[in-house]
Short mmCIF file of C-alpha atoms in Angstrom, two decimals:
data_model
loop_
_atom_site.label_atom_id
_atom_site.label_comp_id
_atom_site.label_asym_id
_atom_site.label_seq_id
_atom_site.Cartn_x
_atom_site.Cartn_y
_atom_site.Cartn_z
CA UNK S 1 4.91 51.92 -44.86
CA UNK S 2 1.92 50.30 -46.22
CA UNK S 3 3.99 47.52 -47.30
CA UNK S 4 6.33 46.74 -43.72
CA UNK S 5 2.57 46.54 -42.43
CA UNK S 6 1.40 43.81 -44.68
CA UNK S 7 5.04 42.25 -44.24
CA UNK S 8 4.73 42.17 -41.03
CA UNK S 9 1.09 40.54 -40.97
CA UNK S 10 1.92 38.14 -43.60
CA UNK S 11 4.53 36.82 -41.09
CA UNK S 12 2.21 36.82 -38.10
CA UNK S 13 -0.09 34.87 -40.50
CA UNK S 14 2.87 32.73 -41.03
CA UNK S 15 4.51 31.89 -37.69
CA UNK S 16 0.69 31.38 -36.41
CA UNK S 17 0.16 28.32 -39.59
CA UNK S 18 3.73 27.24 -38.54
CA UNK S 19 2.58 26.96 -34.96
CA UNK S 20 -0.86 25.25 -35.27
CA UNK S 21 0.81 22.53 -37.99
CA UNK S 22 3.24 22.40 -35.25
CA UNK S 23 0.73 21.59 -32.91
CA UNK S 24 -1.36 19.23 -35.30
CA UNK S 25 1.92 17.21 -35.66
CA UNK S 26 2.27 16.58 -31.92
CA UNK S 27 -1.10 15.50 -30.77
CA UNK S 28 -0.73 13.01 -33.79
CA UNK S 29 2.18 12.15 -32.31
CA UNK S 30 0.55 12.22 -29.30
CA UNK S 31 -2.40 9.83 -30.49
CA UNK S 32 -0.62 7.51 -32.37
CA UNK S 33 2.26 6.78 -29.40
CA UNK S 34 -1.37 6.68 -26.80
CA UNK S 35 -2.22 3.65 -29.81
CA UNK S 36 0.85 2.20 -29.43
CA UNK S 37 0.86 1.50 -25.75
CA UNK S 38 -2.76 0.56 -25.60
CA UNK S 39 -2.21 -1.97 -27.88
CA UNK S 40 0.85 -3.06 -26.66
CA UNK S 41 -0.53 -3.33 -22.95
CA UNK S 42 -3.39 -4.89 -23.95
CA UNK S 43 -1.45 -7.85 -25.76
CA UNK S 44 1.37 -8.54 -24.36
CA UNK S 45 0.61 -7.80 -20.92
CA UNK S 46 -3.01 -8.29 -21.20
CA UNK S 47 -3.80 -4.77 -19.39
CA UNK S 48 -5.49 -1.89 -19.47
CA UNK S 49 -4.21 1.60 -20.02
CA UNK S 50 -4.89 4.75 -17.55
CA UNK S 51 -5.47 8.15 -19.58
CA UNK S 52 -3.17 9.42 -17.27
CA UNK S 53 -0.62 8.04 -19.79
CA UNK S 54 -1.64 11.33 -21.46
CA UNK S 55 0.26 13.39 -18.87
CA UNK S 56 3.54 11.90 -19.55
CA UNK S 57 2.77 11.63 -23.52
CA UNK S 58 1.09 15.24 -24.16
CA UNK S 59 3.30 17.17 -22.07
CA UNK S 60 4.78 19.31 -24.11
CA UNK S 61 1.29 20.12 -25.38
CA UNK S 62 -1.23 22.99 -24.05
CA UNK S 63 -4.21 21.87 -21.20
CA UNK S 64 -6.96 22.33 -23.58
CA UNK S 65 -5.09 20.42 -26.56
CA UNK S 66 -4.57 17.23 -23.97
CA UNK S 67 -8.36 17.71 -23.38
CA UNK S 68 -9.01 17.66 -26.83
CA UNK S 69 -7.51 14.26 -26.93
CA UNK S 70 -9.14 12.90 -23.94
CA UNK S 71 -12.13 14.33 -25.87
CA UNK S 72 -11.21 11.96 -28.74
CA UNK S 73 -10.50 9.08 -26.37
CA UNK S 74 -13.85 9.16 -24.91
CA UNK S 75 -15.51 9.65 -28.54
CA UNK S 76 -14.09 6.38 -29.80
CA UNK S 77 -12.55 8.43 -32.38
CA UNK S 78 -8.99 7.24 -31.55
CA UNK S 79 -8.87 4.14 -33.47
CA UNK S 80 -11.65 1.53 -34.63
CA UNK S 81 -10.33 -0.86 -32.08
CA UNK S 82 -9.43 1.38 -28.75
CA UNK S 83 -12.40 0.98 -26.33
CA UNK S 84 -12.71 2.56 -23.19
CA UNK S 85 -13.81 1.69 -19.82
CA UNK S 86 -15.06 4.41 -16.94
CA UNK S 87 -14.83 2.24 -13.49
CA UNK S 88 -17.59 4.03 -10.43
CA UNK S 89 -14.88 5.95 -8.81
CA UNK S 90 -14.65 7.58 -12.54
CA UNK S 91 -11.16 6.56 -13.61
CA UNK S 92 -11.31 5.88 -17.33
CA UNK S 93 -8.91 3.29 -19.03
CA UNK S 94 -8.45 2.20 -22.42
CA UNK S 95 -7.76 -1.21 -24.16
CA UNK S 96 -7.78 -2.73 -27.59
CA UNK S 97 -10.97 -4.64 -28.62
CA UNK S 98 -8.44 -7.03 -30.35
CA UNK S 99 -6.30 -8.47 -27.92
CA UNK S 100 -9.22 -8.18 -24.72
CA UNK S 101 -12.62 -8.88 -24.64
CA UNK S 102 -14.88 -6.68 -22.71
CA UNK S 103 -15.79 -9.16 -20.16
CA UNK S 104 -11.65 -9.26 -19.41
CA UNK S 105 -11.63 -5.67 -19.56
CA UNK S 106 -14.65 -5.39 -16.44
CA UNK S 107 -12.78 -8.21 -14.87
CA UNK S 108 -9.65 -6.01 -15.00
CA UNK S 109 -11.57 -2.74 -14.17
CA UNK S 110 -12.44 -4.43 -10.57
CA UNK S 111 -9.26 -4.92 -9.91
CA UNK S 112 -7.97 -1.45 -10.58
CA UNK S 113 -10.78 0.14 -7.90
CA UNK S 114 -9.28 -2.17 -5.55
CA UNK S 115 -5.79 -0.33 -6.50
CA UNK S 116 -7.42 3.10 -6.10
CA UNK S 117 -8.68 1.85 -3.12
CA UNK S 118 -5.73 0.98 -1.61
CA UNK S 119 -4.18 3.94 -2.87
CA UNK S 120 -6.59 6.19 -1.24
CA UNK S 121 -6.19 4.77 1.89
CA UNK S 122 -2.23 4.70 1.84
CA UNK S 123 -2.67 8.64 1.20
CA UNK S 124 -5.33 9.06 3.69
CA UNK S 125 -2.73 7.69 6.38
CA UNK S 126 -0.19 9.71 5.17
CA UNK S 127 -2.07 12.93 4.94
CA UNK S 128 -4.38 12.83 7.94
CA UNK S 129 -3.07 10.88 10.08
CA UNK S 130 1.02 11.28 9.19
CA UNK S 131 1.05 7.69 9.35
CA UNK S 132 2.42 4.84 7.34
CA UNK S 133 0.25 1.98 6.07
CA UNK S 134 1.22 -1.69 7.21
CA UNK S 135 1.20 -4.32 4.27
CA UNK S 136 -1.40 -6.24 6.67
CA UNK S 137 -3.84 -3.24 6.50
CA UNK S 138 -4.31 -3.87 2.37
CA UNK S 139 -5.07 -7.42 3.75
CA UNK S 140 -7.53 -6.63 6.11
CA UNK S 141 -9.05 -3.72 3.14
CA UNK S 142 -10.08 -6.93 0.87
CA UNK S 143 -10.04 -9.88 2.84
CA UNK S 144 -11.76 -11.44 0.28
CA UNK S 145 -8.74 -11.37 -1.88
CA UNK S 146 -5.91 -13.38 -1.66
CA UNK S 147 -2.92 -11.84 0.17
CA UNK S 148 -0.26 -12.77 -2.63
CA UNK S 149 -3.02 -11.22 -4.74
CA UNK S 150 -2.91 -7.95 -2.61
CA UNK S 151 1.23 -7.88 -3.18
CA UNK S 152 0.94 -8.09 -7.03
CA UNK S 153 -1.46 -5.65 -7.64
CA UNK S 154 0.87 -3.35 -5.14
CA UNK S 155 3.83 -4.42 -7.73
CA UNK S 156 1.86 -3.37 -10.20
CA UNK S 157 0.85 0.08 -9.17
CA UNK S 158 4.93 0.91 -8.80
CA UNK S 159 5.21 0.80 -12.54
CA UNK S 160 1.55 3.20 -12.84
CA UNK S 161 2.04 6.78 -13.21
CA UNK S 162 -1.32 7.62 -11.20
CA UNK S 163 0.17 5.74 -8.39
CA UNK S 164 3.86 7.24 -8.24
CA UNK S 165 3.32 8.98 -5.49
CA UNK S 166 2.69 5.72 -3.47
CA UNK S 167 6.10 4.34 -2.02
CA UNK S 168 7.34 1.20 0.31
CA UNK S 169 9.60 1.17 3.05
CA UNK S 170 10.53 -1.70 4.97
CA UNK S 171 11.51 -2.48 9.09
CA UNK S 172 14.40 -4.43 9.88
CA UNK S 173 12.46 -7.24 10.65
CA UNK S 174 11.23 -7.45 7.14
CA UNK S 175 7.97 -6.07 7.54
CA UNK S 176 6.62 -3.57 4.67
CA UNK S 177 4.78 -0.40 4.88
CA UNK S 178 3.27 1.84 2.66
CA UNK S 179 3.48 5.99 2.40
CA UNK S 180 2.28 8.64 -0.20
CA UNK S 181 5.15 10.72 -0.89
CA UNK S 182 2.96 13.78 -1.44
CA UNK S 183 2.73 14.31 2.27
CA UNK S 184 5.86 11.90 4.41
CA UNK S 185 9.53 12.59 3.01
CA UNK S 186 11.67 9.37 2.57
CA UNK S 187 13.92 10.37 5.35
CA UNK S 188 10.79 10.62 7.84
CA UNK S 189 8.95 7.24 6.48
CA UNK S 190 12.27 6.25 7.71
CA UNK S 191 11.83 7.62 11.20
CA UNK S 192 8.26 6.55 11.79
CA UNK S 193 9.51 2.77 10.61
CA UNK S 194 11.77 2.53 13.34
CA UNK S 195 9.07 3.78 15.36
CA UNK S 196 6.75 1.52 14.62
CA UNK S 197 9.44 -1.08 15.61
CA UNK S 198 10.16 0.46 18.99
CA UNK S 199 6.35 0.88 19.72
CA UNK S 200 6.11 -2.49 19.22
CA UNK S 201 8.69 -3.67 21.91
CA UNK S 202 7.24 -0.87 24.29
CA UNK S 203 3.79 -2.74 23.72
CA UNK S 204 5.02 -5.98 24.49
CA UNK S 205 6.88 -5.23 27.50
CA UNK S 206 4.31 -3.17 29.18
CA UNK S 207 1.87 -5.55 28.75
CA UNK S 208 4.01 -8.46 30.20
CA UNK S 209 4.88 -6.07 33.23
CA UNK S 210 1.34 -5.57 34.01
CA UNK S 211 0.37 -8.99 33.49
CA UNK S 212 3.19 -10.37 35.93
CA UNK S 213 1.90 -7.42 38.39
CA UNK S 214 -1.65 -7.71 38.56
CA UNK S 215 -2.69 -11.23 37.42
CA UNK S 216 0.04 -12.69 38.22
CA UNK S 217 0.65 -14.34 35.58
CA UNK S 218 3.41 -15.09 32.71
CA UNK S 219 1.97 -13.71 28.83
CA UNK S 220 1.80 -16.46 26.19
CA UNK S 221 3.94 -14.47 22.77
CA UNK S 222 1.16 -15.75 20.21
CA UNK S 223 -1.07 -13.12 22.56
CA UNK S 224 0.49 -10.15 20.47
CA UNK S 225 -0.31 -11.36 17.17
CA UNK S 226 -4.40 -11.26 17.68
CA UNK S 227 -6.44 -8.56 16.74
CA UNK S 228 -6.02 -6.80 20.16
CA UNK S 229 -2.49 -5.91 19.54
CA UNK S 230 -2.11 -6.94 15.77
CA UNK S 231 1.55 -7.00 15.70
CA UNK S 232 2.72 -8.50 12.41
CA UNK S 233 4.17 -12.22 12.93
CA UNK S 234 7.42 -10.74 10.89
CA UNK S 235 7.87 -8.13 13.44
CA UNK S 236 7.06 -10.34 16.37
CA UNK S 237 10.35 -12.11 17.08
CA UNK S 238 12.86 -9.67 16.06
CA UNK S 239 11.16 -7.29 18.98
CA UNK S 240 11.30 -10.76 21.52
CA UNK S 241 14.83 -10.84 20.72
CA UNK S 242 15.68 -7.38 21.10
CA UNK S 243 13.47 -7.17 24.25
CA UNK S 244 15.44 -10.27 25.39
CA UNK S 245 18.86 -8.89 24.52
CA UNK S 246 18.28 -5.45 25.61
CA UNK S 247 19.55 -3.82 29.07
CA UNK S 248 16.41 -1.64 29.79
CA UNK S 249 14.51 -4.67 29.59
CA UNK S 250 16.44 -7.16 31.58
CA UNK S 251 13.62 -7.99 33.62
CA UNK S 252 11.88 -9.75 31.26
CA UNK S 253 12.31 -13.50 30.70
CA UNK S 254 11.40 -16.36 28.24
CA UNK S 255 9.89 -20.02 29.28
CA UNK S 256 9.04 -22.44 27.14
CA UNK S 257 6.31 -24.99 27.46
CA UNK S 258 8.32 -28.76 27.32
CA UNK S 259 5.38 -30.02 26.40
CA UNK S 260 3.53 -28.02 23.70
CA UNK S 261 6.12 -25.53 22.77
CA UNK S 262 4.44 -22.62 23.43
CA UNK S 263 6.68 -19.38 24.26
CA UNK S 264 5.50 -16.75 27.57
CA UNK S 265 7.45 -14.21 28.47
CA UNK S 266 7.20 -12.63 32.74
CA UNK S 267 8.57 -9.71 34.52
CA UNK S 268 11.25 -10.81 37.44
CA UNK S 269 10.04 -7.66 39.08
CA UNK S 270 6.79 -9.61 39.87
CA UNK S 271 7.43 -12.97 39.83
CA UNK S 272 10.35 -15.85 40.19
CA UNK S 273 10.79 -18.10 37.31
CA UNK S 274 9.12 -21.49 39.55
CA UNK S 275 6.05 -19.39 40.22
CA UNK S 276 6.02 -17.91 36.17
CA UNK S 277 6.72 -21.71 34.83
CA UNK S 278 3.89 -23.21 37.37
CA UNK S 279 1.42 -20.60 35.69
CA UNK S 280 2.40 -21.28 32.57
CA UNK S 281 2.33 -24.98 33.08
CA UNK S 282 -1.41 -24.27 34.39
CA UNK S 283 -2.69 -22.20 31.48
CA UNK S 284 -1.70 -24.74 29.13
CA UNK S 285 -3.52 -27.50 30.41
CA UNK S 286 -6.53 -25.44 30.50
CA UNK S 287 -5.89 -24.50 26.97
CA UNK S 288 -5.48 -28.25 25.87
CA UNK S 289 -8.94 -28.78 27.78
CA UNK S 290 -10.53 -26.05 26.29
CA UNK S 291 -11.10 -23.76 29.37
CA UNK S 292 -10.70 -20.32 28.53
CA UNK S 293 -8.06 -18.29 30.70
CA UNK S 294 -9.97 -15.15 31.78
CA UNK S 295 -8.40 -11.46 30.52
CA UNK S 296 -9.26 -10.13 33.68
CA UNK S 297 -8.80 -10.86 37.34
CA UNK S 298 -12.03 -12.76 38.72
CA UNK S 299 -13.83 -11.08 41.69
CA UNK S 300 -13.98 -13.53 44.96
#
């Protein structure tokens, strides 16, 4: 009896070594792979490294073991050349002192809180507001930064695991948008693309309908680009062509300007095309002289 017992502990005792060498073994696995692709970002593609790495590296391995690693990471006891970098919204990245100097390291820190940034917001839209985020709203975030600057550091956060939940869809038209997959399905990005689309045309038509009513007067095309409306350019003219080439809208009609080019569209239901292209004609020579056409109807 007395010996089953000890038997029985001595194998306990055993499995328990077996389990904790086990575990030893991984999170060196763990820390020297985490080595690796520090070093490896840091020189060939001269960037830093998210601990979130960690998540996809350590997870076969328990909560508080991962910790104990992070723990490591932000000891400096990972390796004599791993450094790491906290940016102020607390995300903490790592890089190797050998292939990046600190001063490239800030530099690149700055541009990851613009990432998280943009991030936030994208997933703010999404989960407040059930709304997707138009590329131009990343412009407006930073206008500071250049717009082909904006679209690389969005190419960049695709291949990021803290960002995977951040995902593009595009209109017909061309135009991009941004979701967090956390809180819109694919299928209804989808939907609220083709939406966005149709609200656009709506907009546009409306507007010209009123304009033709109350004013009257025909509405110059470039007006629905400005900040009022702030319809993309890239969505623009495929919603003038469908407006032009739909039945529900056959009131609507295009002049152009033979002189300066500009487009206007009018509403038959309010005015004939000589009184539309005599406005128009009108409005553009007070544009060329620098007269500003009044937004509103002028009281007598």
């Amino acid at each position: 009896m007395h010996e089953g017992f000890h038997s029985d502990h001595s194998q306990r005792a055993a499995a328990e070594t077996f389990h904790r060498t086990g575990m030893t073994e991984q999170i060196a696995e763990v820390k020297a792979k985490l080595i690796h692709n520090v070093r490896r970002n840091s020189k060939r593609y001269g960037a830093l490294t998210s601990s979130r790495i960690l998540t996809v590296l350590a997870k076969g391995l328990p909560g508080e073991l991962q910790h104990g690693v992070l723990d490591a990471i932000s000891a400096g006891a990972l390796a004599s050349d791993i450094r790491t970098l906290i940016t102020p919204s607390g995300q903490l990245f790592l890089y190797s002192q050998e292939y990046m100097s600190i001063e490239d390291a800030a530099a690149k820190g700055k541009l990851e809180e613009v990432k998280h940034a943009m991030a936030e917001k994208i997933r703010r839209d999404s989960r407040v507001l059930t709304a997707l985020s138009p590329l131009n709203s990343m412009f407006a975030l930073f206008p500071d930064i250049k717009p082909v600057k904006i679209c690389s550091l969005l190419n960049e956060m695709q291949t990021q695991v803290q960002y995977r939940d951040i995902k593009t869809v595009s209109a017909f038209s061309g135009e991009l948008y941004l979701y967090c997959d956390a809180h819109i399905t694919e299928k209804y990005a989808g939907l609220l693309v083709r939406s966005a689309v149709s609200d656009a045309c709506s907009t546009i038509v409306d507007t010209v309908r009123e304009e033709s009513r109350i004013y009257p007067r025909p509405t110059r095309i470039s007006l629905f680009t400005s900040q009022v409306y702030g319809i993309p350019a890239a969505t623009l003219h495929p919603c003038i062509v469908r407006i032009l080439n739909s039945p529900q809208y056959a009131d609507i009609r295009k002049l152009v300007h033979p002189e300066t080019e500009a487009e206007y569209l009018y509403s038959t239901l309010h005015m004939n095309e000589e009184q539309a292209f005599s406005l128009m004609n009108w409005m553009e020579e007070e544009a060329t002289a620098g007269v500003r056409v009044p937004l509103l109807p002028q009281c007598p």
